[in-house]
């Protein structure tokens, strides 16, 4: 590998990392799940095989949802992709199902990781995390309403914030 191609790869990896929407409360909640499970085990009922299978499915669903959302956002961006600087209101793909599919994806990953570990602690930390993240999400929505005006208001009336039934 030449110096030029190594630099290009480094630049691309740095750009990709900077656009990974990894909310700090999610990282903290996953770490807390695992720490509590180690210090004060509170096992889920049922066989380990079931925990691992269900947990892996949830993690894969969360990763898939995040990748789908990132791909859809990238597809709608002209030039350099910057996740925190939307150029256009994206309402297609996973954004037609949830206004915040990446948050939902991370929550599925957290639920899956806790389930794979066989820990009931995730049933405590996940709701706590949702309460911590919700105000940030409301701020994001206010910013999007400022950026996109009536288009965002109409979109928000049709598509659920997280999961649920369409209102439109």
CSV table of C-alpha atoms in Angstrom, one decimal:
chain,number,residue,atom,x,y,z
A,1,UNK,CA,0.0,0.0,0.0
A,2,UNK,CA,1.4,3.4,-1.0
A,3,UNK,CA,1.5,6.4,1.3
A,4,UNK,CA,-1.2,8.0,-0.8
A,5,UNK,CA,-3.6,5.1,-0.7
A,6,UNK,CA,-3.0,4.7,3.0
A,7,UNK,CA,-3.8,8.4,3.6
A,8,UNK,CA,-6.9,8.0,1.5
A,9,UNK,CA,-8.1,5.0,3.4
A,10,UNK,CA,-7.4,6.8,6.7
A,11,UNK,CA,-9.4,9.8,5.5
A,12,UNK,CA,-12.3,7.6,4.5
A,13,UNK,CA,-12.2,5.7,7.8
A,14,UNK,CA,-12.1,8.9,9.8
A,15,UNK,CA,-15.0,10.3,7.8
A,16,UNK,CA,-17.1,7.1,8.3
A,17,UNK,CA,-16.3,7.1,12.1
A,18,UNK,CA,-17.3,10.8,12.4
A,19,UNK,CA,-20.7,9.9,10.8
A,20,UNK,CA,-21.5,7.0,13.1
A,21,UNK,CA,-24.4,8.2,15.2
A,22,UNK,CA,-23.4,6.6,18.5
A,23,UNK,CA,-25.3,8.4,21.3
A,24,UNK,CA,-23.2,8.7,24.5
A,25,UNK,CA,-26.2,7.6,26.7
A,26,UNK,CA,-26.4,4.4,24.7
A,27,UNK,CA,-22.8,3.6,25.2
A,28,UNK,CA,-23.1,4.3,28.9
A,29,UNK,CA,-26.3,2.2,29.2
A,30,UNK,CA,-24.7,-0.8,27.5
A,31,UNK,CA,-21.6,-0.5,29.7
A,32,UNK,CA,-23.8,-0.2,32.8
A,33,UNK,CA,-25.8,-3.3,31.7
A,34,UNK,CA,-22.7,-5.4,31.4
A,35,UNK,CA,-21.2,-4.0,34.7
A,36,UNK,CA,-24.4,-4.6,36.7
A,37,UNK,CA,-24.6,-8.1,35.2
A,38,UNK,CA,-21.1,-8.9,36.3
A,39,UNK,CA,-21.4,-7.3,39.8
A,40,UNK,CA,-24.9,-8.3,40.7
A,41,UNK,CA,-26.3,-10.9,38.2
A,42,UNK,CA,-30.0,-10.7,37.6
A,43,UNK,CA,-30.5,-13.5,35.0
A,44,UNK,CA,-33.3,-13.6,32.5
A,45,UNK,CA,-35.5,-16.7,32.8
A,46,UNK,CA,-35.1,-19.4,30.3
A,47,UNK,CA,-32.2,-21.2,28.6
A,48,UNK,CA,-29.0,-19.5,27.5
A,49,UNK,CA,-29.4,-20.7,23.9
A,50,UNK,CA,-32.7,-18.8,23.7
A,51,UNK,CA,-31.1,-15.6,25.2
A,52,UNK,CA,-28.2,-15.8,22.7
A,53,UNK,CA,-30.5,-16.4,19.7
A,54,UNK,CA,-33.0,-13.7,20.5
A,55,UNK,CA,-30.3,-11.3,21.5
A,56,UNK,CA,-28.3,-11.9,18.3
A,57,UNK,CA,-31.5,-11.3,16.3
A,58,UNK,CA,-32.1,-8.0,18.1
A,59,UNK,CA,-28.5,-6.8,17.6
A,60,UNK,CA,-28.7,-7.7,13.9
A,61,UNK,CA,-32.0,-5.9,13.5
A,62,UNK,CA,-30.5,-2.8,15.2
A,63,UNK,CA,-27.4,-2.9,13.1
A,64,UNK,CA,-29.4,-3.4,9.9
A,65,UNK,CA,-31.8,-0.5,10.8
A,66,UNK,CA,-28.8,1.8,11.5
A,67,UNK,CA,-27.1,0.8,8.2
A,68,UNK,CA,-30.3,1.2,6.2
A,69,UNK,CA,-30.9,4.7,7.8
A,70,UNK,CA,-27.3,5.8,7.1
A,71,UNK,CA,-27.4,4.5,3.6
A,72,UNK,CA,-30.7,6.4,2.9
A,73,UNK,CA,-29.3,9.6,4.4
A,74,UNK,CA,-26.1,9.2,2.4
A,75,UNK,CA,-28.0,8.6,-0.8
A,76,UNK,CA,-29.9,11.9,-0.3
A,77,UNK,CA,-26.7,13.9,0.3
A,78,UNK,CA,-24.8,15.7,-2.4
A,79,UNK,CA,-21.0,16.1,-1.9
A,80,UNK,CA,-19.4,15.3,1.5
A,81,UNK,CA,-21.8,13.4,3.8
A,82,UNK,CA,-22.2,15.0,7.2
A,83,UNK,CA,-24.8,13.3,9.4
A,84,UNK,CA,-25.3,16.3,11.7
A,85,UNK,CA,-25.8,18.7,8.8
A,86,UNK,CA,-28.9,17.4,6.8
A,87,UNK,CA,-29.2,18.9,3.4
A,88,UNK,CA,-32.6,17.5,2.8
A,89,UNK,CA,-35.5,16.1,4.8
A,90,UNK,CA,-35.3,12.4,4.3
A,91,UNK,CA,-38.7,10.7,4.5
A,92,UNK,CA,-38.0,7.5,2.6
A,93,UNK,CA,-36.7,4.1,3.6
A,94,UNK,CA,-36.6,3.7,7.4
A,95,UNK,CA,-37.5,7.3,7.8
A,96,UNK,CA,-41.0,6.4,6.5
A,97,UNK,CA,-41.4,4.1,9.5
A,98,UNK,CA,-39.8,6.1,12.2
A,99,UNK,CA,-38.6,9.7,12.5
A,100,UNK,CA,-35.6,8.5,14.5
A,101,UNK,CA,-34.7,5.0,13.1
A,102,UNK,CA,-31.0,5.3,14.2
A,103,UNK,CA,-32.0,5.8,17.8
A,104,UNK,CA,-34.4,2.8,17.5
A,105,UNK,CA,-31.5,0.8,16.0
A,106,UNK,CA,-29.2,1.6,18.9
A,107,UNK,CA,-32.0,0.7,21.4
A,108,UNK,CA,-32.4,-2.7,19.6
A,109,UNK,CA,-28.7,-3.2,19.8
A,110,UNK,CA,-28.7,-2.5,23.5
A,111,UNK,CA,-31.7,-4.7,24.2
A,112,UNK,CA,-30.0,-7.4,22.1
A,113,UNK,CA,-26.7,-7.2,23.9
A,114,UNK,CA,-28.4,-7.4,27.3
A,115,UNK,CA,-30.5,-10.3,26.1
A,116,UNK,CA,-27.4,-12.1,24.7
A,117,UNK,CA,-25.7,-11.7,28.1
A,118,UNK,CA,-28.9,-13.2,29.8
A,119,UNK,CA,-29.2,-10.1,31.9
A,120,UNK,CA,-32.5,-8.6,33.2
A,121,UNK,CA,-30.6,-5.3,33.9
A,122,UNK,CA,-31.3,-4.2,30.4
A,123,UNK,CA,-35.0,-4.0,31.3
A,124,UNK,CA,-34.1,-1.3,33.8
A,125,UNK,CA,-31.3,0.6,32.0
A,126,UNK,CA,-33.1,0.8,28.6
A,127,UNK,CA,-36.1,2.7,29.9
A,128,UNK,CA,-33.8,5.0,31.9
A,129,UNK,CA,-31.7,5.6,28.8
A,130,UNK,CA,-34.9,6.5,26.8
A,131,UNK,CA,-35.8,9.1,29.4
A,132,UNK,CA,-32.3,10.6,29.2
A,133,UNK,CA,-32.3,10.7,25.4
A,134,UNK,CA,-35.8,11.9,24.8
A,135,UNK,CA,-35.1,15.6,25.5
A,136,UNK,CA,-32.2,15.5,23.0
A,137,UNK,CA,-34.5,14.0,20.4
A,138,UNK,CA,-37.1,16.8,21.0
A,139,UNK,CA,-34.3,19.3,20.5
A,140,UNK,CA,-33.3,17.6,17.2
A,141,UNK,CA,-36.9,17.8,16.1
A,142,UNK,CA,-37.1,21.5,16.9
A,143,UNK,CA,-34.0,22.0,14.8
A,144,UNK,CA,-35.4,20.0,11.9
A,145,UNK,CA,-38.6,22.0,12.1
A,146,UNK,CA,-36.6,25.2,11.9
A,147,UNK,CA,-34.6,23.9,8.9
A,148,UNK,CA,-37.4,22.4,7.0
A,149,UNK,CA,-40.5,24.3,8.1
A,150,UNK,CA,-43.9,23.0,7.1
A,151,UNK,CA,-42.4,20.0,5.4
A,152,UNK,CA,-41.1,18.7,8.7
A,153,UNK,CA,-44.4,19.5,10.5
A,154,UNK,CA,-46.3,17.5,7.8
A,155,UNK,CA,-43.8,14.7,8.0
A,156,UNK,CA,-44.0,14.6,11.9
A,157,UNK,CA,-47.8,14.4,11.7
A,158,UNK,CA,-47.6,11.3,9.4
A,159,UNK,CA,-44.6,9.3,10.8
A,160,UNK,CA,-44.3,8.2,14.4
A,161,UNK,CA,-41.4,9.5,16.5
A,162,UNK,CA,-40.1,6.1,17.4
A,163,UNK,CA,-42.3,3.1,16.5
A,164,UNK,CA,-46.0,2.7,16.1
A,165,UNK,CA,-48.8,3.3,13.7
A,166,UNK,CA,-48.7,6.0,11.0
A,167,UNK,CA,-51.0,8.8,11.7
A,168,UNK,CA,-51.5,9.7,8.1
